[in-house]
Coordinates of C-alpha atoms and ligand atoms in Angstrom, one line a residue:
M1 CA 0.0 0.0 0.0
H2 CA 1.2 3.6 -0.8
D3 CA 0.9 6.6 1.5
N4 CA -0.2 8.7 -1.4
I5 CA -2.6 7.1 -3.8
G6 CA -2.1 9.5 -6.8
L7 CA -3.7 9.8 -10.2
G8 CA -0.7 9.1 -12.4
T9 CA 2.7 7.5 -12.4
F10 CA 5.9 7.5 -14.4
K11 CA 8.8 5.1 -14.0
A12 CA 11.9 5.2 -16.0
T13 CA 12.9 1.6 -17.0
P14 CA 16.3 0.4 -18.3
R15 CA 14.7 0.8 -21.9
T16 CA 13.8 4.4 -21.2
R17 CA 17.4 5.2 -20.2
E18 CA 18.7 3.3 -23.2
L19 CA 16.5 5.2 -25.7
V20 CA 17.0 8.6 -24.0
N21 CA 20.8 8.0 -23.9
A22 CA 20.7 7.0 -27.6
V23 CA 19.1 10.4 -28.4
L24 CA 21.7 12.3 -26.3
D25 CA 24.6 10.3 -27.9
S26 CA 23.2 11.0 -31.4
G27 CA 23.3 14.8 -31.0
R28 CA 19.9 15.0 -32.8
L29 CA 17.0 16.6 -30.9
S30 CA 14.7 17.6 -33.7
Y31 CA 12.2 15.3 -35.5
G32 CA 14.2 12.2 -36.3
P33 CA 14.4 8.4 -35.8
M34 CA 12.7 8.2 -32.3
S35 CA 9.8 10.4 -33.4
K36 CA 9.4 8.4 -36.6
M37 CA 9.5 5.1 -34.8
L38 CA 7.0 6.3 -32.2
E39 CA 4.6 7.5 -35.0
K40 CA 5.0 4.2 -36.8
E41 CA 4.5 1.9 -33.8
F42 CA 1.8 3.9 -32.2
S43 CA -0.3 4.2 -35.4
R44 CA 0.3 0.5 -36.2
I45 CA -1.0 -0.6 -32.7
H46 CA -4.1 1.6 -33.4
R47 CA -4.5 0.1 -36.9
C48 CA -3.8 3.4 -38.7
S49 CA -1.4 4.0 -41.6
Y50 CA -0.2 7.4 -40.4
G51 CA 0.7 9.0 -37.1
V52 CA 1.7 12.7 -36.7
L53 CA 3.4 13.8 -33.5
S54 CA 2.9 17.1 -31.9
N55 CA 3.7 18.7 -28.6
S56 CA 0.3 18.0 -26.9
G57 CA -3.1 16.4 -27.3
T58 CA -4.6 19.9 -27.6
S59 CA -2.2 20.7 -30.5
S60 CA -3.1 17.4 -32.2
L61 CA -6.8 18.2 -31.9
H62 CA -6.2 21.7 -33.1
V63 CA -4.3 20.7 -36.3
S64 CA -6.9 17.9 -36.9
L65 CA -9.8 20.3 -37.0
Q66 CA -7.8 22.9 -38.9
A67 CA -6.8 20.3 -41.5
L68 CA -10.4 19.2 -42.1
K69 CA -11.6 22.8 -42.2
E70 CA -8.9 23.8 -44.8
L71 CA -9.2 20.6 -46.9
H72 CA -13.0 20.6 -47.0
G73 CA -13.4 24.3 -47.3
W74 CA -15.6 24.8 -44.2
E75 CA -16.6 28.3 -43.4
D76 CA -15.8 30.2 -40.2
G77 CA -18.7 29.6 -37.8
A78 CA -19.4 26.1 -39.0
K79 CA -20.8 23.9 -36.2
V80 CA -18.9 21.1 -34.4
L81 CA -20.7 18.6 -32.1
V82 CA -18.9 18.1 -28.7
P83 CA -19.9 16.4 -25.5
A84 CA -21.0 18.4 -22.5
I85 CA -18.6 16.4 -20.4
T86 CA -14.9 16.6 -21.4
F87 CA -11.7 18.4 -20.7
V88 CA -11.9 22.1 -21.9
A89 CA -9.3 21.5 -24.6
T90 CA -11.8 19.6 -26.8
I91 CA -14.0 22.7 -27.0
N92 CA -11.2 25.4 -26.9
V93 CA -9.8 24.0 -30.2
V94 CA -13.2 24.5 -31.9
I95 CA -13.2 28.1 -30.8
H96 CA -9.6 28.7 -31.8
N97 CA -10.4 27.4 -35.2
N98 CA -13.2 30.0 -35.5
M99 CA -15.9 27.3 -35.5
W100 CA -18.9 26.9 -33.3
P101 CA -19.1 24.2 -30.6
I102 CA -22.6 22.6 -30.2
F103 CA -22.8 20.8 -26.9
V104 CA -24.5 17.4 -26.7
D105 CA -25.5 15.7 -23.5
V106 CA -23.8 12.4 -22.4
D107 CA -24.9 8.9 -21.6
P108 CA -25.6 8.5 -17.8
R109 CA -23.7 5.2 -17.7
T110 CA -20.6 5.6 -19.8
Y111 CA -20.5 9.5 -19.5
N112 CA -19.7 9.6 -23.3
I113 CA -21.5 11.6 -25.9
D114 CA -25.2 10.6 -26.5
L115 CA -26.1 11.7 -29.9
S116 CA -29.7 10.6 -29.5
T117 CA -30.1 13.9 -27.5
M118 CA -28.7 16.1 -30.3
K119 CA -31.2 18.7 -31.5
S120 CA -32.5 18.1 -35.1
R121 CA -31.4 21.7 -36.1
D122 CA -27.8 20.6 -35.6
I123 CA -27.7 18.0 -38.3
D124 CA -26.0 20.6 -40.4
S125 CA -22.8 20.3 -38.2
K126 CA -19.6 19.6 -40.2
C127 CA -17.9 17.5 -37.6
I128 CA -18.4 15.4 -34.5
I129 CA -15.7 15.2 -31.8
P130 CA -16.6 12.2 -29.6
V131 CA -14.4 12.0 -26.5
H132 CA -13.4 8.5 -25.2
L133 CA -13.5 9.4 -21.5
F134 CA -11.3 7.8 -18.8
G135 CA -10.3 4.9 -21.0
Q136 CA -13.7 3.8 -22.5
P137 CA -14.6 4.4 -26.2
A138 CA -17.7 6.5 -27.0
N139 CA -20.5 4.8 -28.8
M140 CA -18.8 4.9 -32.2
T141 CA -21.5 2.8 -33.8
E142 CA -23.9 5.6 -33.3
V143 CA -21.4 8.4 -34.0
V144 CA -20.4 6.8 -37.4
S145 CA -24.0 6.2 -38.3
I146 CA -25.0 9.8 -37.7
A147 CA -21.8 11.2 -39.4
E148 CA -22.5 9.1 -42.5
A149 CA -26.1 10.0 -42.6
H150 CA -25.4 13.8 -42.4
D151 CA -22.0 14.0 -44.2
M152 CA -20.1 14.9 -41.0
K153 CA -16.4 14.2 -40.3
I154 CA -15.3 12.5 -37.1
I155 CA -12.3 13.5 -34.9
E156 CA -12.0 11.1 -32.0
D157 CA -10.7 12.8 -28.9
A158 CA -8.8 9.8 -27.6
C159 CA -6.5 11.8 -25.3
E160 CA -7.7 9.8 -22.4
T161 CA -8.0 6.4 -24.1
M162 CA -5.3 4.5 -25.9
F163 CA -5.4 0.8 -26.9
A164 CA -9.1 0.3 -26.2
T165 CA -11.6 -1.1 -28.8
H166 CA -15.2 -0.6 -29.8
R167 CA -16.6 -3.7 -31.5
G168 CA -13.1 -4.8 -32.1
Q169 CA -12.0 -1.6 -33.8
H170 CA -9.3 0.5 -32.2
V171 CA -9.9 4.0 -30.9
G172 CA -8.2 6.5 -33.3
S173 CA -9.0 4.3 -36.3
I174 CA -12.8 4.5 -36.3
G175 CA -13.3 8.2 -37.2
D176 CA -11.4 10.2 -39.8
I177 CA -8.7 11.3 -37.4
G178 CA -7.9 10.2 -33.8
C179 CA -6.0 12.4 -31.3
F180 CA -4.0 11.2 -28.3
S181 CA -2.1 12.8 -25.4
F182 CA 1.2 11.9 -23.7
Y183 CA 0.6 14.4 -20.9
M184 CA 1.3 13.5 -17.3
A185 CA -1.1 10.9 -15.8
H186 CA -2.1 9.7 -19.2
L187 CA -1.8 6.1 -20.2
I188 CA 1.6 6.7 -21.9
T189 CA 3.3 9.8 -20.6
A190 CA 6.3 11.7 -21.8
G191 CA 5.4 14.8 -19.7
V192 CA 4.1 16.5 -22.9
G193 CA 3.2 15.3 -26.4
G194 CA 0.3 14.4 -28.7
M195 CA -0.4 12.2 -31.7
S196 CA -2.9 12.3 -34.5
T197 CA -3.7 9.0 -36.3
T198 CA -5.4 8.6 -39.6
N199 CA -5.7 6.4 -42.6
N200 CA -6.1 9.4 -45.0
P201 CA -2.7 10.5 -46.5
D202 CA -4.0 14.0 -47.3
Y203 CA -5.1 14.6 -43.7
A204 CA -1.7 13.3 -42.5
A205 CA 0.3 15.6 -44.8
K206 CA -1.8 18.6 -43.9
M207 CA -1.5 18.0 -40.2
R208 CA 2.3 17.5 -40.4
S209 CA 2.6 20.7 -42.3
L210 CA 0.4 22.6 -39.7
V211 CA 2.6 21.3 -36.8
N212 CA 5.6 22.7 -38.7
H213 CA 4.4 26.3 -39.3
G214 CA 2.3 25.3 -42.3
R215 CA 5.4 24.7 -44.4
D216 CA 5.5 22.8 -47.7
G217 CA 5.5 19.1 -47.0
I218 CA 8.5 18.6 -49.2
Y219 CA 10.7 19.8 -46.3
I220 CA 9.7 18.7 -42.7
S221 CA 13.1 17.8 -41.2
M222 CA 16.8 17.9 -42.2
D223 CA 16.5 14.3 -43.6
D224 CA 14.6 15.8 -46.5
N225 CA 17.7 17.6 -47.6
T226 CA 19.5 14.4 -48.5
G227 CA 17.2 12.9 -51.2
E228 CA 17.6 12.7 -55.0
N229 CA 15.5 15.9 -55.6
K230 CA 17.8 18.2 -53.7
E231 CA 17.2 21.2 -56.0
E232 CA 13.4 20.9 -55.7
V233 CA 13.7 20.7 -51.9
M234 CA 16.0 23.8 -51.8
S235 CA 13.6 25.8 -53.9
R236 CA 10.6 24.9 -51.7
R237 CA 12.0 24.4 -48.1
F238 CA 11.2 27.9 -47.0
R239 CA 7.7 27.9 -48.5
F240 CA 4.5 28.1 -46.4
D241 CA 1.1 26.9 -47.5
S242 CA -1.1 27.4 -44.4
Y243 CA -1.2 29.5 -41.3
G244 CA 0.6 26.9 -39.2
H245 CA 2.0 26.5 -35.7
S246 CA 5.2 25.7 -33.9
F247 CA 3.8 22.5 -32.4
R248 CA 6.9 20.3 -32.6
I249 CA 8.3 18.0 -29.9
T250 CA 11.8 16.8 -29.4
E251 CA 13.4 13.3 -29.8
L252 CA 13.7 13.1 -26.0
E253 CA 10.0 13.0 -25.3
A254 CA 9.6 10.6 -28.3
A255 CA 12.1 8.3 -26.7
V256 CA 10.4 8.4 -23.3
A257 CA 7.0 7.5 -24.9
L258 CA 8.5 4.9 -27.3
A259 CA 10.0 3.0 -24.3
Q260 CA 6.5 2.6 -22.8
L261 CA 5.1 1.1 -26.0
F262 CA 7.0 -2.1 -25.2
D263 CA 5.0 -2.6 -22.0
W264 CA 1.6 -1.3 -22.8
E265 CA -0.3 -4.7 -22.5
E266 CA 1.0 -5.3 -19.0
M267 CA 0.2 -1.7 -18.0
I268 CA -3.4 -2.0 -19.2
A269 CA -3.8 -5.4 -17.6
N270 CA -2.7 -3.9 -14.2
R271 CA -5.1 -1.0 -14.6
V272 CA -8.0 -3.3 -15.5
S273 CA -7.2 -5.6 -12.5
N274 CA -7.0 -2.6 -10.1
A275 CA -10.3 -1.2 -11.4
G276 CA -11.9 -4.6 -11.0
I277 CA -10.8 -4.8 -7.4
L278 CA -12.3 -1.4 -6.6
S279 CA -15.6 -2.2 -8.4
K280 CA -15.9 -5.5 -6.5
A281 CA -15.2 -3.8 -3.1
L282 CA -17.7 -1.1 -3.8
Y283 CA -20.5 -3.1 -5.5
N284 CA -22.8 -3.0 -2.6
V285 CA -22.3 0.7 -1.8
L286 CA -25.6 1.9 -3.2
E287 CA -24.7 5.5 -2.7
V288 CA -22.3 5.5 -5.6
S289 CA -22.4 4.7 -9.3
L290 CA -19.3 2.8 -10.5
P291 CA -17.9 2.6 -14.1
Y292 CA -20.1 0.7 -16.5
V293 CA -18.3 -0.9 -19.4
A294 CA -20.5 -1.2 -22.5
P295 CA -20.4 -4.8 -23.8
E296 CA -19.0 -3.7 -27.2
N297 CA -16.1 -1.9 -25.6
T298 CA -12.8 -2.7 -23.9
H299 CA -11.7 -0.2 -21.2
S300 CA -8.2 1.1 -20.6
Y301 CA -8.9 2.7 -17.3
M302 CA -6.9 5.9 -17.5
M303 CA -8.9 6.9 -14.4
Y304 CA -11.6 5.4 -12.2
P305 CA -14.8 7.6 -12.3
I306 CA -17.3 7.6 -9.4
V307 CA -20.7 9.5 -9.4
L308 CA -22.5 10.0 -6.1
N309 CA -26.2 9.0 -6.0
F310 CA -26.4 10.4 -2.4
G311 CA -24.1 12.5 -0.3
D312 CA -21.9 15.5 -0.8
K313 CA -19.0 15.1 -3.3
W314 CA -16.8 17.7 -1.6
E315 CA -17.2 16.1 1.8
L316 CA -16.3 12.7 0.4
C317 CA -13.4 14.1 -1.7
T318 CA -12.1 16.0 1.4
H319 CA -12.3 12.7 3.4
L320 CA -10.4 10.9 0.7
E321 CA -7.7 13.6 0.2
R322 CA -7.2 14.0 4.0
N323 CA -6.4 10.3 4.0
G324 CA -3.9 10.4 1.1
V325 CA -6.2 9.6 -1.9
E326 CA -5.9 12.2 -4.7
T327 CA -9.2 13.1 -6.4
R328 CA -10.3 15.3 -9.3
E329 CA -13.6 16.8 -10.3
M330 CA -15.2 14.9 -13.2
L331 CA -14.4 17.1 -16.2
P332 CA -16.8 20.0 -15.6
I333 CA -17.9 22.0 -18.6
T334 CA -21.5 23.0 -17.8
N335 CA -20.4 25.1 -14.8
Q336 CA -17.3 26.7 -16.3
P337 CA -17.4 30.5 -16.2
I338 CA -15.8 30.7 -19.7
Y339 CA -18.7 28.7 -21.3
S340 CA -21.5 30.2 -19.2
H341 CA -22.8 32.3 -22.1
R342 CA -23.0 29.2 -24.3
I343 CA -24.9 26.9 -21.9
R344 CA -28.3 27.4 -20.3
A345 CA -28.9 25.9 -16.8
G346 CA -30.9 22.7 -17.2
E347 CA -30.0 22.2 -20.9
F348 CA -27.8 19.1 -20.3
P349 CA -29.2 17.4 -17.2
V350 CA -26.9 14.3 -17.3
A351 CA -23.7 16.3 -17.7
E352 CA -24.9 18.7 -15.0
N353 CA -25.5 15.8 -12.6
I354 CA -22.0 14.4 -13.3
N355 CA -20.4 17.8 -12.8
K356 CA -22.2 18.1 -9.5
N357 CA -21.7 14.6 -8.2
G358 CA -18.8 13.1 -10.2
F359 CA -15.1 12.8 -9.4
Y360 CA -12.3 10.3 -10.2
V361 CA -9.5 8.5 -8.5
G362 CA -6.4 6.7 -9.8
C363 CA -6.2 3.0 -10.7
H364 CA -2.8 3.1 -12.5
Q365 CA -0.1 0.4 -12.7
G366 CA 1.9 2.0 -9.9
L367 CA -0.8 1.2 -7.4
D368 CA -1.7 -2.2 -6.0
H369 CA -4.8 -4.0 -4.8
D370 CA -4.3 -2.8 -1.2
D371 CA -4.5 0.8 -2.5
M372 CA -7.9 -0.1 -4.1
Y373 CA -9.2 -1.6 -0.8
K374 CA -8.1 1.5 1.1
I375 CA -10.1 3.7 -1.3
A376 CA -13.1 1.5 -0.9
D377 CA -12.8 1.4 2.9
L378 CA -12.6 5.2 3.1
I379 CA -15.7 5.5 0.9
K380 CA -17.6 3.0 3.1
E381 CA -16.4 4.8 6.2
Y382 CA -17.7 8.1 4.9
Y383 CA -21.2 6.7 4.3
R384 CA -21.3 4.9 7.7
K385 CA -20.8 8.2 9.5
Ligands
PLP1 C1 -10.3 14.6 -23.2 C2 -9.1 15.4 -23.3 N1 -8.9 16.1 -24.5 C3 -7.8 16.8 -24.6 C4 -6.8 16.9 -23.7 C5 -5.5 17.7 -23.9 O1 -4.3 17.0 -23.9 P1 -3.0 17.8 -23.6 O2 -3.0 18.1 -22.1 O3 -1.9 16.8 -24.0 O4 -3.0 19.0 -24.4 C6 -6.9 16.2 -22.5 C7 -5.9 16.3 -21.5 O5 -5.8 16.1 -20.4 C8 -8.1 15.4 -22.3 O6 -8.4 14.8 -21.1

């Protein structure tokens, strides 16, 4: 058992040191072999042909939406469907792309977007951004069916969910583009970092350009100087086709993330096991709702969400934190000051209930079963009082 039951973990293994040292010895920090290997392996695991690295999940979401907007000629102000429970970044990128976020309520059991609650006037939206929360895929069968019926594109916000599947299909490969995060406490962490995956070469090329200031795709890194068409590269390597960004990452973060890709199956198995222990220990505590895994999904358990049916979330969270268990509010959107002019009270009852009564705790591979029993005992103790 640990004194502090935190939300995330990072442990440097001998392989981490080996790969990081290889970068340091190579003298190459900019986009190079580690980044390319990470893109290749990560996208292969998620059954995609292309992976584009960036410096954060938010950056990956931003360039995904910008790429679709540019390539499909969407106007400023075009609508994008987003869930009313997510991290703010999902919505901020819509606003930063001069588009219009349309909130949709979420499923009371999975907490993921529930498109059956979408208003009929919003079928003219250009894009849906389903978010796979806490490690569980959204209902992609419904998302794909609505997107196909109304000619919408899909960007999967998979920042919290790597490796999981919906009906056997991997997150990140079901929509047009998938976006992942390597931020702290995520399933694979490099401190910072993001990845967009896709099977569409045009989307991949545009996103790579946008990460690199919008430059001509003929020159992305110094490796491109050495090909046969040197003169063509020289004439175009300082040419810019889009209003791009400086969203690049270094070989060091790529090496740290790549090392973890060797152990992901064991990591997920430990998380699933920890979550199972906690669910079993709490199954007869009727005051709380525990994670529900839809039968067509696998769950990667980035976090363990709990929604109170009775009691006061802040009192319970204070009790947990005083006893060494870290907690976080469950991704509030409906009560954020910055979105208050976009959301009316009562408009998204499920999301509002989750914001009011939901929080999450950790179940990562750095914790053990005793940690899970401790969390369960503290929750039971709170309700006994
Ligand atoms: C659902 C969701 N989307 C996007 C992000 C943004 O990722 P990053 O912090 O890497 O920018 C996060 C990060 O925590 C997230 O949880």
